[in-house]
Amino acid sequence: MCGIVGVVGKTEIAPILVESLCRLEYRGYDSCGVATLNSVGVEVRKDVGFVQEVAYRQKFASAHGGLGIAHTRWATHGGVTRENAHPHLSCDGTFAVAHNGIISNHEILRRELRGLGHRFSSETDTEVFPHIVEEIHRSGISVEEAFVRALRRLEGSFAIAMISSRDPEKIYCARQRSPLVLGIDSGRHFFVGSDVNAFLHFTRRAVVLEDGEYAVLSRDGYFVRAIADGRTRSKPIMEINWSLGETEKAGYRHYMEKEIWEQPDVIRRAMEVSQKEIVAVARLMRAAKRNVLVGVGTTYYVSLFGQYLFAGLAGEFSPAFSSDESGELLMMDRETLLLAISQSGETFDTLQTIRQAKADGARTAAIVNVPGSSMTREAEIVIHQNSGPEICVISTKAAMAQMLLLMRMALELGYLRQHPPAMENLDLLREIMELPDLVETMLRNQQLQIRDLAHRFSNRRNWFYLGRGLYTPIALESALKMKEVTYLHAEGMAAGFLKHGTLSLIDEETPCVFLIPPKEAKDLYDLTMGSVAEVRARRGKVIAFAFESGGGKFDEEVILPKASVWLAPLLHLVAGQVLAYETALVLGRNIDRPRSLAKSVTVS
Ligand code: F6R
């Protein structure tokens, strides 16, 4: 939700902090700030606005000091104001703190601290922390000890970074249910960040902190200890195989556009995931009595797509749940396998579902994009989708890879079970190898046409996305893309559902984007065309993403390159992404950072 970075080095670090902050901005972007340590003490600069804007106004890059912390905020506790922006200071200004997460007992702590004479200048939960450290430190103990004792007073979740003029050579940081990673650029800089994007432009060597650990960084090195008992932990260094180029826009106007166009490559990488790993999950699924798929937002729709794949290719009913609701609905036990899907690997609701599953004795597997993220460490079996960094807040390429990996698993499970559709579709793997070219062709040939649609329809307030069967989750996902990036109302739905109520909303002002299956999927095709007729009868505008012309049955048609029945929805997926992107461009929206949204929702 928020982004934290801290750097200690042998040079002036403010320019590095600013650069890192820009790279973390996708985690939150309503306000930001930096705190550096120099001969004057702790110096804080912060304000409301996007990083580049605030950094320019407040002259972040000219803040002096060889160590500092910075924060980009997405408000949870307290409005979007300068006072609520991080870093926050103690009363005497000697401790500065940046925090991500929610300190759930902050009200009690605040009352207690007020009683001791502390004054607060923000409404945030975070601000209690520097005051507690200041209070504890008064008793004459070291800053490290005060930091750790203060951590022990906190309930809830936190990733915290702190600097102090009372110990001016160090950055203190800690993690409890909010991600935090160290970056090791030996001999030059040591970093702490909410994720590896904070330091990937300097080093690919990372150390992932676990819950309940804290670290102290200085110019000469770092150590990691347990918050509970202070014992030193030895931590492996992992190499992140993302390249810096992947985090640049590389000539595209937006990360969203770049990530849409990266999909051919992302598909190839998803196909490079070893078959051994796919088989391992398929075997677990075969052994389990119940398989459950879970994700949230886009990854819920990916899971739903998986539900159709497992039903169709493997003859297996594997219900998909949205992880924000799974607490109420999911019954897990030793005979259940939970397959979680997440781009960030940090989403609170999905992570909680994995933890609950483990506590109930269930087996767990996960498809995750971000290396070293919490889910990669907490799920029993992890498939790394290896799609590279997804910077745009809106998920596009990650979802594509996840869908393909689920397709491979469904095919494998079907094969293990000798389920006829899987046996008849063994060629599917070979066909997927052709998918990158199809996606590329589609992007090259249809982008202009979709752009034209965006120009003509961007003034419509309400959109519908309709599909049947395997195409239904894609309709839901395409509507989500439209909502997120254009702020227009869009509803995705199974086309068969339409006549059970929603048809009353359809009139000549309503664009209905239909995902038409290839004709070979005869039943689905006929059913979908039936729904097209229902919409047309109410004068709704039918925009068809189809594989051949409707011969006058559609108002608008975008003809996609021919693909087999199982792969066709993935071309619809891309067409939906492009339509959302182009419409947002026409409307002048903030495409990579839509209002009110943040990537990686690490709070409940
Ligand atoms: C939509 C989007 C969100 C995420 C959701 C889960 O474009 O990005 O709906 O899909 O917050 O995030 P991950 O996949 O990181 O668990």
Coordinates of C-alpha atoms and ligand atoms in Angstrom, one line a residue:
M1 CA 0.0 0.0 0.0
C2 CA 2.8 2.4 0.9
G3 CA 6.3 2.2 -0.2
I4 CA 9.4 2.5 2.1
V5 CA 13.0 2.9 1.2
G6 CA 16.1 3.5 3.3
V7 CA 19.7 3.9 2.1
V8 CA 23.0 4.2 3.8
G9 CA 26.1 4.8 1.7
K10 CA 29.4 6.6 1.4
T11 CA 28.0 9.4 -0.7
E12 CA 25.1 11.9 -0.5
I13 CA 22.1 9.6 -0.7
A14 CA 19.2 12.0 -1.3
P15 CA 19.3 11.6 -5.2
I16 CA 19.3 7.8 -4.6
L17 CA 16.3 8.1 -2.2
V18 CA 14.4 10.1 -4.8
E19 CA 15.1 7.6 -7.6
S20 CA 14.1 4.7 -5.4
L21 CA 10.9 6.5 -4.3
C22 CA 9.9 7.1 -7.9
R23 CA 10.3 3.4 -8.5
L24 CA 8.1 2.5 -5.5
E25 CA 5.5 5.1 -6.3
Y26 CA 3.1 2.5 -7.7
R27 CA 2.6 1.2 -4.2
G28 CA 0.9 4.5 -3.2
Y29 CA 1.0 8.0 -4.4
D30 CA -1.0 10.5 -2.4
S31 CA 1.9 12.1 -0.5
C32 CA 5.5 11.4 0.1
G33 CA 8.6 12.4 2.1
V34 CA 12.2 11.9 2.9
A35 CA 14.2 12.2 6.1
T36 CA 18.0 12.4 6.1
L37 CA 20.6 12.6 8.8
N38 CA 23.2 15.3 8.6
S39 CA 25.2 17.6 10.8
V40 CA 22.0 19.5 11.8
G41 CA 20.2 16.3 12.9
V42 CA 17.2 14.7 11.3
E43 CA 15.8 16.7 8.4
V44 CA 12.4 15.9 7.0
R45 CA 10.9 17.2 3.8
K46 CA 7.4 16.0 2.8
D47 CA 4.1 17.0 1.2
V48 CA 1.0 16.0 -0.6
G49 CA 1.2 15.0 -4.3
F50 CA 3.0 12.6 -6.7
V51 CA 6.7 11.9 -6.0
Q52 CA 8.2 13.8 -8.8
E53 CA 6.1 16.9 -8.1
V54 CA 6.7 16.9 -4.4
A55 CA 10.4 16.1 -4.8
Y56 CA 10.8 19.1 -7.1
R57 CA 8.7 21.5 -4.9
Q58 CA 10.4 20.4 -1.6
K59 CA 13.9 20.0 -3.2
F60 CA 14.3 16.4 -1.9
A61 CA 17.5 15.8 -3.9
S62 CA 19.3 18.6 -2.1
A63 CA 18.7 17.2 1.4
H64 CA 22.1 16.5 2.8
G65 CA 23.2 13.3 4.5
G66 CA 24.8 9.9 3.9
L67 CA 21.8 8.0 5.2
G68 CA 18.1 8.5 5.0
I69 CA 14.6 7.0 4.7
A70 CA 11.7 7.9 2.4
H71 CA 8.1 7.0 2.0
T72 CA 5.3 7.2 -0.6
R73 CA 1.9 7.0 1.0
W74 CA -1.5 5.6 0.2
A75 CA -3.7 6.9 3.0
T76 CA -5.4 4.5 5.4
H77 CA -5.3 6.2 8.8
G78 CA -5.8 10.0 8.4
G79 CA -6.6 12.1 5.3
V80 CA -4.2 13.1 2.6
T81 CA -2.4 16.0 4.2
R82 CA 1.2 17.2 4.7
E83 CA 1.0 16.4 8.4
N84 CA -0.1 12.8 7.7
A85 CA 2.7 12.2 5.2
H86 CA 5.7 10.2 6.4
P87 CA 8.3 10.3 7.8
H88 CA 7.0 11.1 11.3
L89 CA 9.1 12.5 14.1
S90 CA 9.3 12.1 17.8
C91 CA 8.6 15.2 20.0
D92 CA 12.2 16.2 20.1
G93 CA 12.8 15.5 16.4
T94 CA 15.5 13.0 17.0
F95 CA 13.7 9.9 15.7
A96 CA 12.1 9.7 12.2
V97 CA 10.0 6.8 11.1
A98 CA 8.4 5.6 7.8
H99 CA 5.9 2.8 8.1
N100 CA 3.7 0.5 6.0
G101 CA 0.9 -1.5 7.6
I102 CA -1.6 -0.8 10.4
I103 CA -0.7 -0.5 14.0
S104 CA -4.0 -1.7 15.4
N105 CA -3.4 -0.7 19.1
H106 CA -2.4 2.9 18.1
E107 CA -5.3 4.5 20.0
I108 CA -4.3 3.0 23.3
L109 CA -0.7 3.8 22.7
R110 CA -1.5 7.4 21.8
R111 CA -3.6 7.9 24.9
E112 CA -0.7 6.5 27.0
L113 CA 1.8 8.7 25.3
R114 CA -0.4 11.8 25.7
G115 CA -0.5 11.1 29.4
L116 CA 3.2 11.2 29.4
G117 CA 3.3 14.6 27.8
H118 CA 3.8 13.6 24.1
R119 CA 2.3 15.8 21.5
F120 CA 1.2 14.5 18.1
S121 CA 1.1 16.4 14.8
S122 CA -0.7 13.9 12.6
E123 CA -3.8 11.6 12.6
T124 CA -1.7 8.5 11.6
D125 CA -1.2 5.3 13.5
T126 CA 2.4 5.5 12.6
E127 CA 3.2 8.5 14.6
V128 CA 3.0 6.7 17.9
F129 CA 6.1 4.7 17.0
P130 CA 8.8 7.5 17.1
H131 CA 7.2 8.7 20.4
I132 CA 7.4 5.3 22.0
V133 CA 11.1 4.9 21.0
E134 CA 11.8 8.4 22.3
E135 CA 10.1 7.6 25.6
I136 CA 11.9 4.3 26.0
H137 CA 15.2 5.7 25.0
R138 CA 14.9 8.3 27.8
S139 CA 15.7 5.5 30.3
G140 CA 19.3 5.5 29.0
I141 CA 19.3 2.3 27.0
S142 CA 20.7 2.1 23.4
V143 CA 18.7 3.1 20.4
E144 CA 18.7 -0.5 19.2
E145 CA 17.2 -1.7 22.5
A146 CA 14.7 1.1 22.5
F147 CA 13.7 0.3 18.9
V148 CA 13.2 -3.4 19.7
R149 CA 11.2 -2.7 22.9
A150 CA 9.0 -0.3 21.0
L151 CA 8.4 -2.9 18.4
R152 CA 7.3 -5.3 21.0
R153 CA 4.5 -2.8 22.0
L154 CA 3.0 -2.8 18.6
E155 CA 0.0 -4.9 17.5
G156 CA -1.1 -5.3 13.9
S157 CA 1.2 -5.2 10.9
F158 CA 4.2 -3.2 10.2
A159 CA 7.2 -2.6 7.9
I160 CA 9.1 0.1 9.6
A161 CA 12.3 2.1 8.9
M162 CA 13.8 4.5 11.4
I163 CA 16.7 6.8 11.6
S164 CA 17.9 8.7 14.7
S165 CA 20.3 11.5 15.4
R166 CA 21.0 9.7 18.6
D167 CA 22.7 6.9 16.6
P168 CA 23.5 8.7 13.4
E169 CA 25.3 5.9 11.5
K170 CA 22.4 3.4 11.3
I171 CA 19.1 2.6 9.7
Y172 CA 16.8 0.5 11.9
C173 CA 14.1 -1.5 10.2
A174 CA 11.6 -4.3 11.1
R175 CA 8.9 -6.4 9.6
Q176 CA 5.7 -7.9 10.9
R177 CA 3.2 -9.0 8.3
S178 CA 4.2 -6.2 5.9
P179 CA 6.9 -6.9 3.3
L180 CA 10.5 -5.6 3.8
V181 CA 13.6 -6.5 1.8
L182 CA 17.2 -5.5 2.2
G183 CA 19.4 -4.7 -0.8
I184 CA 23.0 -5.5 -0.6
D185 CA 25.3 -3.4 -2.8
S186 CA 28.4 -4.3 -0.8
G187 CA 31.1 -1.7 -0.4
R188 CA 28.7 1.1 -1.7
H189 CA 25.2 1.1 -0.3
F190 CA 22.9 -0.9 1.8
F191 CA 19.2 -0.6 1.2
V192 CA 15.9 -1.4 2.8
G193 CA 12.7 -1.4 0.7
S194 CA 9.1 -2.5 0.6
D195 CA 10.1 -4.6 -2.4
V196 CA 13.1 -5.1 -4.7
N197 CA 12.1 -2.2 -7.0
A198 CA 13.4 0.1 -4.3
F199 CA 17.0 -0.9 -5.2
L200 CA 17.0 -2.9 -8.4
H201 CA 18.7 0.0 -10.1
F202 CA 21.7 -0.5 -7.8
T203 CA 21.8 -4.2 -6.9
R204 CA 20.1 -7.4 -7.5
R205 CA 21.2 -9.0 -4.3
A206 CA 18.5 -9.1 -1.7
V207 CA 17.8 -10.5 1.7
V208 CA 14.2 -11.0 2.6
L209 CA 13.2 -10.3 6.2
E210 CA 10.7 -12.6 7.8
D211 CA 7.9 -11.7 10.1
G212 CA 9.3 -10.9 13.6
E213 CA 12.8 -9.9 12.4
Y214 CA 14.6 -6.6 12.5
A215 CA 17.7 -5.4 10.8
V216 CA 20.3 -2.7 11.4
L217 CA 22.1 -1.3 8.4
S218 CA 25.3 0.8 8.4
R219 CA 27.9 1.9 5.9
D220 CA 29.9 -1.2 6.7
G221 CA 27.2 -3.9 6.7
Y222 CA 24.1 -5.2 8.3
F223 CA 22.8 -7.8 10.7
V224 CA 19.4 -9.3 11.2
R225 CA 17.9 -10.3 14.6
A226 CA 14.7 -11.7 16.0
I227 CA 12.4 -9.1 17.6
A228 CA 11.3 -11.6 20.3
D229 CA 14.7 -12.6 21.7
G230 CA 17.4 -10.6 20.0
R231 CA 19.1 -13.7 18.5
T232 CA 21.1 -13.0 15.4
R233 CA 19.6 -14.7 12.3
S234 CA 21.8 -15.8 9.4
K235 CA 20.0 -15.0 6.2
P236 CA 20.7 -16.2 2.6
I237 CA 21.3 -13.6 -0.1
M238 CA 19.1 -14.2 -3.1
E239 CA 19.8 -13.0 -6.7
I240 CA 16.9 -11.3 -8.3
N241 CA 16.9 -12.1 -12.0
W242 CA 14.9 -9.1 -13.1
S243 CA 16.9 -6.7 -15.2
L244 CA 16.8 -3.0 -14.8
G245 CA 15.5 -2.5 -18.3
E246 CA 12.3 -4.3 -17.3
T247 CA 11.6 -1.5 -14.8
E248 CA 11.9 1.2 -17.5
K249 CA 9.2 2.4 -19.8
A250 CA 11.5 1.8 -22.8
G251 CA 9.8 4.2 -25.1
Y252 CA 6.2 3.3 -24.3
R253 CA 3.9 6.0 -23.1
H254 CA 2.9 4.1 -20.0
Y255 CA 3.9 1.0 -18.1
M256 CA 0.4 -0.3 -18.9
E257 CA 1.1 -0.1 -22.6
K258 CA 4.5 -1.6 -22.2
E259 CA 3.2 -4.5 -20.1
I260 CA 0.4 -5.2 -22.6
W261 CA 3.0 -5.4 -25.3
E262 CA 5.3 -7.6 -23.2
Q263 CA 2.8 -10.3 -23.2
P264 CA 4.2 -12.4 -26.1
D265 CA 7.4 -12.6 -24.1
V266 CA 5.6 -13.3 -20.8
I267 CA 3.8 -16.2 -22.5
R268 CA 7.2 -17.7 -23.5
R269 CA 8.5 -17.3 -20.0
A270 CA 5.4 -19.0 -18.6
M271 CA 6.0 -21.9 -21.0
E272 CA 9.6 -22.1 -19.7
V273 CA 8.4 -22.9 -16.2
S274 CA 9.6 -26.5 -15.9
Q275 CA 7.0 -29.3 -16.4
K276 CA 8.3 -30.9 -13.2
E277 CA 6.8 -28.0 -11.2
I278 CA 3.5 -28.2 -13.0
V279 CA 3.4 -32.0 -12.5
A280 CA 4.1 -31.5 -8.8
V281 CA 1.0 -29.3 -8.3
A282 CA -1.1 -31.5 -10.6
R283 CA -0.2 -34.5 -8.4
L284 CA -1.1 -32.7 -5.3
M285 CA -4.4 -31.8 -6.8
R286 CA -5.0 -35.4 -7.8
A287 CA -4.2 -36.6 -4.3
A288 CA -6.4 -34.0 -2.6
K289 CA -10.1 -34.6 -2.1
R290 CA -10.9 -31.0 -2.7
N291 CA -9.1 -28.3 -4.7
V292 CA -9.8 -24.7 -4.1
L293 CA -8.5 -21.7 -6.1
V294 CA -8.1 -18.4 -4.5
G295 CA -7.1 -14.8 -5.5
V296 CA -8.6 -11.4 -5.3
G297 CA -9.4 -8.7 -7.9
T298 CA -7.8 -9.8 -11.1
T299 CA -6.3 -12.9 -9.5
Y300 CA -9.8 -13.9 -8.4
Y301 CA -10.9 -13.7 -12.1
V302 CA -7.7 -15.7 -13.0
S303 CA -8.8 -18.3 -10.4
L304 CA -12.3 -18.3 -11.9
F305 CA -10.7 -18.9 -15.3
G306 CA -8.8 -21.8 -13.7
Q307 CA -12.1 -23.2 -12.4
Y308 CA -13.4 -23.5 -15.9
L309 CA -10.1 -25.0 -17.1
F310 CA -10.0 -27.6 -14.4
A311 CA -13.7 -28.5 -15.1
G312 CA -13.2 -28.6 -18.9
L313 CA -9.8 -30.2 -19.3
A314 CA -9.6 -32.3 -16.1
G315 CA -13.2 -33.0 -15.2
E316 CA -12.5 -31.6 -11.7
F317 CA -14.7 -29.2 -9.8
S318 CA -12.2 -26.8 -8.2
P319 CA -14.2 -23.8 -7.0
A320 CA -12.6 -20.3 -7.1
F321 CA -13.0 -17.9 -4.2
S322 CA -12.2 -14.3 -3.8
S323 CA -9.7 -14.3 -0.9
D324 CA -11.4 -11.3 0.8
E325 CA -14.4 -13.5 1.4
S326 CA -12.7 -16.8 2.0
G327 CA -12.8 -16.4 5.8
E328 CA -16.6 -16.9 5.6
L329 CA -16.8 -19.5 3.0
L330 CA -13.8 -21.8 2.8
M331 CA -13.8 -25.0 4.7
M332 CA -10.3 -26.4 4.7
D333 CA -8.9 -29.6 6.1
R334 CA -6.1 -32.1 5.5
E335 CA -7.8 -33.3 2.4
T336 CA -7.9 -29.8 0.8
L337 CA -5.4 -28.3 -1.6
L338 CA -5.4 -24.5 -1.7
L339 CA -4.0 -23.0 -4.9
A340 CA -3.4 -19.3 -4.4
I341 CA -2.6 -16.9 -7.2
S342 CA -0.9 -13.5 -6.7
Q343 CA 1.2 -11.2 -8.7
S344 CA 2.8 -9.4 -5.7
G345 CA 2.8 -12.4 -3.4
E346 CA 1.9 -10.0 -0.6
T347 CA -1.8 -9.4 -0.9
F348 CA -3.1 -9.5 2.7
D349 CA -6.3 -11.4 2.1
T350 CA -4.7 -14.1 -0.1
L351 CA -1.8 -14.5 2.3
Q352 CA -4.2 -14.8 5.2
T353 CA -6.1 -17.5 3.3
I354 CA -2.8 -19.4 2.8
R355 CA -2.1 -19.1 6.5
Q356 CA -5.5 -20.3 7.5
A357 CA -5.3 -23.2 5.1
K358 CA -2.0 -24.3 6.7
A359 CA -3.4 -23.9 10.2
D360 CA -6.3 -26.1 9.2
G361 CA -3.9 -28.8 7.9
A362 CA -4.5 -28.2 4.2
R363 CA -1.8 -28.4 1.6
T364 CA -0.9 -25.2 -0.2
A365 CA 0.5 -24.2 -3.5
A366 CA 0.9 -20.7 -5.1
I367 CA 1.5 -19.1 -8.5
V368 CA 3.4 -15.9 -7.7
N369 CA 5.3 -13.3 -9.7
V370 CA 7.4 -11.4 -7.2
P371 CA 10.5 -13.4 -6.1
G372 CA 11.1 -13.4 -2.4
S373 CA 7.6 -12.3 -1.6
S374 CA 5.8 -13.6 1.5
M375 CA 3.7 -16.2 -0.5
T376 CA 6.9 -17.6 -2.1
R377 CA 8.0 -18.5 1.4
E378 CA 4.8 -19.5 3.0
A379 CA 3.1 -21.7 0.4
E380 CA 4.4 -25.3 0.3
I381 CA 4.9 -25.5 -3.5
V382 CA 5.5 -22.3 -5.4
I383 CA 5.4 -21.8 -9.1
H384 CA 7.4 -18.7 -10.0
Q385 CA 5.6 -17.3 -13.1
N386 CA 8.7 -15.2 -14.0
S387 CA 6.8 -12.4 -15.8
G388 CA 9.2 -9.7 -14.7
P389 CA 8.2 -6.6 -12.7
E390 CA 4.7 -5.3 -13.3
I391 CA 4.9 -1.6 -12.5
C392 CA 1.5 -0.4 -13.6
V393 CA -1.0 -0.6 -10.8
I394 CA -3.3 -2.4 -13.2
S395 CA -2.5 -6.0 -13.7
T396 CA -2.2 -7.2 -17.3
K397 CA 0.8 -9.4 -18.2
A398 CA 0.8 -11.2 -14.8
A399 CA -2.7 -12.3 -15.3
M400 CA -1.9 -13.7 -18.8
A401 CA 1.0 -15.8 -17.4
Q402 CA -1.1 -17.1 -14.5
M403 CA -3.9 -18.2 -16.9
L404 CA -1.4 -20.1 -19.0
L405 CA 0.1 -21.8 -16.0
L406 CA -3.3 -22.9 -14.8
M407 CA -4.0 -24.2 -18.3
R408 CA -0.8 -26.3 -18.1
M409 CA -1.8 -27.6 -14.7
A410 CA -5.4 -28.5 -15.8
L411 CA -4.0 -30.3 -18.8
E412 CA -1.6 -32.2 -16.7
L413 CA -4.3 -33.1 -14.1
G414 CA -6.6 -34.2 -16.9
Y415 CA -3.8 -36.3 -18.3
L416 CA -3.1 -37.9 -14.9
R417 CA -6.8 -38.7 -14.7
Q418 CA -7.0 -39.8 -18.3
H419 CA -9.9 -37.4 -18.8
P420 CA -10.9 -37.5 -22.4
P421 CA -10.8 -33.7 -23.1
A422 CA -7.3 -33.5 -21.8
M423 CA -6.3 -36.5 -24.0
E424 CA -7.9 -34.9 -27.0
N425 CA -6.1 -31.6 -26.3
L426 CA -2.5 -32.8 -25.8
D427 CA -1.7 -30.6 -28.8
L428 CA -2.6 -27.6 -26.7
L429 CA 0.9 -27.2 -25.4
R430 CA 2.2 -26.9 -28.9
E431 CA -0.5 -24.4 -29.8
I432 CA 0.4 -22.3 -26.8
M433 CA 3.9 -22.0 -28.3
E434 CA 2.2 -20.1 -31.2
L435 CA 0.2 -17.8 -28.9
P436 CA 3.0 -15.2 -28.6
D437 CA 2.9 -14.6 -32.4
L438 CA -0.9 -14.5 -32.3
V439 CA -0.9 -11.9 -29.5
E440 CA 1.7 -9.8 -31.3
T441 CA -0.2 -10.0 -34.6
M442 CA -3.4 -9.0 -32.7
L443 CA -1.7 -6.0 -31.1
R444 CA -0.2 -4.8 -34.4
N445 CA -3.3 -5.3 -36.5
Q446 CA -6.1 -4.4 -34.1
Q447 CA -4.8 -1.7 -31.9
L448 CA -5.8 1.1 -34.3
Q449 CA -9.3 -0.3 -34.7
I450 CA -9.7 -0.6 -30.9
R451 CA -8.3 3.0 -30.6
D452 CA -11.0 4.2 -33.0
L453 CA -13.7 2.4 -30.9
A454 CA -12.3 4.1 -27.8
H455 CA -12.6 7.5 -29.4
R456 CA -16.2 6.9 -30.5
F457 CA -17.4 5.3 -27.3
S458 CA -15.4 6.9 -24.5
N459 CA -18.4 9.2 -23.7
R460 CA -20.6 6.3 -22.7
R461 CA -21.0 6.0 -18.9
N462 CA -22.0 2.4 -18.6
W463 CA -20.4 -0.6 -20.3
F464 CA -21.2 -4.3 -20.2
Y465 CA -18.8 -7.1 -21.0
L466 CA -20.4 -10.4 -21.7
G467 CA -19.2 -13.9 -22.4
R468 CA -20.2 -17.5 -21.7
G469 CA -18.4 -20.4 -20.1
L470 CA -14.6 -20.0 -20.2
Y471 CA -15.2 -16.5 -21.6
T472 CA -17.1 -15.3 -18.5
P473 CA -14.1 -14.7 -16.3
I474 CA -12.5 -12.8 -19.2
A475 CA -15.6 -10.6 -19.4
L476 CA -15.3 -9.9 -15.7
E477 CA -11.6 -9.2 -15.9
S478 CA -12.1 -6.9 -18.9
A479 CA -14.8 -4.9 -17.1
L480 CA -12.5 -4.6 -14.1
K481 CA -9.7 -3.2 -16.4
M482 CA -12.2 -0.7 -17.8
K483 CA -13.4 0.5 -14.4
E484 CA -9.9 0.8 -12.9
V485 CA -8.3 2.8 -15.6
T486 CA -11.1 4.9 -17.1
Y487 CA -13.3 5.4 -14.0
L488 CA -16.3 4.5 -16.2
H489 CA -18.9 2.0 -14.9
A490 CA -18.4 -1.4 -16.5
E491 CA -20.0 -4.7 -15.5
G492 CA -18.8 -8.1 -16.6
M493 CA -21.1 -11.0 -16.5
A494 CA -22.1 -14.3 -17.9
A495 CA -24.1 -13.5 -21.0
G496 CA -26.8 -16.0 -19.9
F497 CA -27.3 -14.1 -16.7
L498 CA -28.3 -11.0 -18.6
K499 CA -32.0 -11.9 -19.1
H500 CA -32.4 -12.5 -15.4
G501 CA -32.5 -8.9 -14.5
T502 CA -29.7 -6.8 -16.1
L503 CA -31.4 -6.6 -19.5
S504 CA -33.5 -3.7 -18.1
L505 CA -30.4 -1.5 -18.2
I506 CA -29.7 -2.1 -21.9
D507 CA -30.6 0.7 -24.3
E508 CA -29.0 2.5 -27.3
E509 CA -26.5 4.2 -25.0
T510 CA -25.1 1.0 -23.7
P511 CA -22.0 -0.5 -25.3
C512 CA -22.0 -4.3 -24.7
V513 CA -18.6 -5.9 -25.5
F514 CA -19.3 -9.5 -26.4
L515 CA -16.5 -12.1 -26.3
I516 CA -17.6 -14.3 -29.2
P517 CA -16.0 -17.8 -29.1
P518 CA -14.7 -19.3 -32.3
K519 CA -17.5 -21.2 -34.2
E520 CA -15.9 -24.5 -33.5
A521 CA -17.0 -24.1 -29.9
K522 CA -20.5 -24.5 -31.4
D523 CA -22.6 -24.7 -28.2
L524 CA -20.9 -21.7 -26.6
Y525 CA -21.0 -19.8 -29.9
D526 CA -24.7 -20.4 -30.4
L527 CA -25.5 -19.4 -26.8
T528 CA -23.5 -16.3 -27.0
M529 CA -25.1 -15.3 -30.3
G530 CA -28.5 -15.8 -28.6
S531 CA -27.4 -13.2 -26.0
V532 CA -26.2 -10.9 -28.8
A533 CA -29.7 -11.0 -30.2
E534 CA -31.3 -10.2 -26.9
V535 CA -29.1 -7.1 -26.6
R536 CA -29.8 -6.0 -30.1
A537 CA -33.5 -6.4 -29.6
R538 CA -33.2 -3.7 -26.8
R539 CA -31.1 -1.5 -29.2
G540 CA -28.0 -2.0 -27.1
K541 CA -24.7 -1.5 -29.1
V542 CA -22.9 -4.8 -29.6
I543 CA -19.2 -4.5 -29.9
A544 CA -18.0 -8.0 -30.8
F545 CA -14.5 -9.3 -30.2
A546 CA -14.8 -12.2 -32.6
F547 CA -12.9 -14.6 -34.8
E548 CA -15.0 -14.0 -37.9
S549 CA -17.5 -11.5 -39.1
G550 CA -21.0 -11.6 -37.7
G551 CA -22.4 -10.7 -41.1
G552 CA -24.4 -7.8 -39.8
K553 CA -25.3 -9.3 -36.4
F554 CA -22.9 -6.9 -34.6
D555 CA -22.8 -3.1 -34.5
E556 CA -19.0 -3.1 -34.3
E557 CA -16.6 -6.0 -34.8
V558 CA -13.0 -6.5 -34.1
I559 CA -11.8 -9.6 -35.8
L560 CA -9.0 -11.3 -33.8
P561 CA -6.5 -13.8 -35.3
K562 CA -7.8 -17.3 -35.4
A563 CA -7.0 -19.3 -32.3
S564 CA -8.2 -22.6 -30.9
V565 CA -11.1 -22.8 -28.5
W566 CA -9.0 -22.9 -25.3
L567 CA -6.7 -20.1 -26.4
A568 CA -9.2 -17.8 -27.9
P569 CA -10.2 -16.2 -24.5
L570 CA -6.6 -15.1 -24.0
L571 CA -6.8 -13.0 -27.2
H572 CA -10.1 -11.5 -25.8
L573 CA -8.2 -10.7 -22.6
V574 CA -5.6 -8.7 -24.6
A575 CA -8.3 -6.9 -26.6
G576 CA -10.0 -5.9 -23.4
Q577 CA -6.8 -4.6 -22.0
V578 CA -6.2 -2.5 -25.1
L579 CA -9.8 -1.1 -25.1
A580 CA -9.4 -0.1 -21.5
Y581 CA -6.0 1.5 -22.1
E582 CA -7.1 3.4 -25.3
T583 CA -10.3 4.7 -23.6
A584 CA -8.3 5.9 -20.6
L585 CA -6.0 7.7 -23.0
V586 CA -8.9 9.5 -24.7
L587 CA -10.3 10.5 -21.3
G588 CA -6.9 11.7 -20.1
R589 CA -6.8 9.4 -17.1
N590 CA -3.7 8.8 -14.9
I591 CA -3.1 5.4 -16.5
D592 CA -0.3 3.9 -14.4
R593 CA -1.6 5.3 -11.2
P594 CA -5.4 5.5 -11.3
R595 CA -7.1 7.4 -8.5
S596 CA -7.6 5.7 -5.2
L597 CA -5.8 2.5 -6.2
A598 CA -2.5 1.1 -5.1
K599 CA -0.6 -2.0 -6.2
S600 CA 0.0 -4.7 -3.6
V601 CA -2.8 -4.3 -1.0
T602 CA -1.0 -5.5 2.1
V603 CA -3.7 -4.5 4.6
S604 CA -7.1 -6.0 5.4
Ligands
F6R1 C1 -6.4 -5.2 -10.9 C2 -5.4 -5.5 -9.9 C3 -5.8 -6.0 -8.5 C4 -5.0 -7.2 -8.1 C5 -5.3 -7.7 -6.7 C6 -4.5 -8.8 -6.2 O1 -5.8 -4.8 -12.1 O2 -4.2 -5.4 -10.1 O3 -7.2 -6.4 -8.6 O4 -5.1 -8.2 -9.0 O5 -5.1 -6.6 -5.8 O6 -3.1 -8.6 -6.2 P1 -2.0 -9.7 -6.3 O7 -2.2 -10.4 -7.6 O8 -0.8 -8.9 -6.2 O9 -2.3 -10.6 -5.1

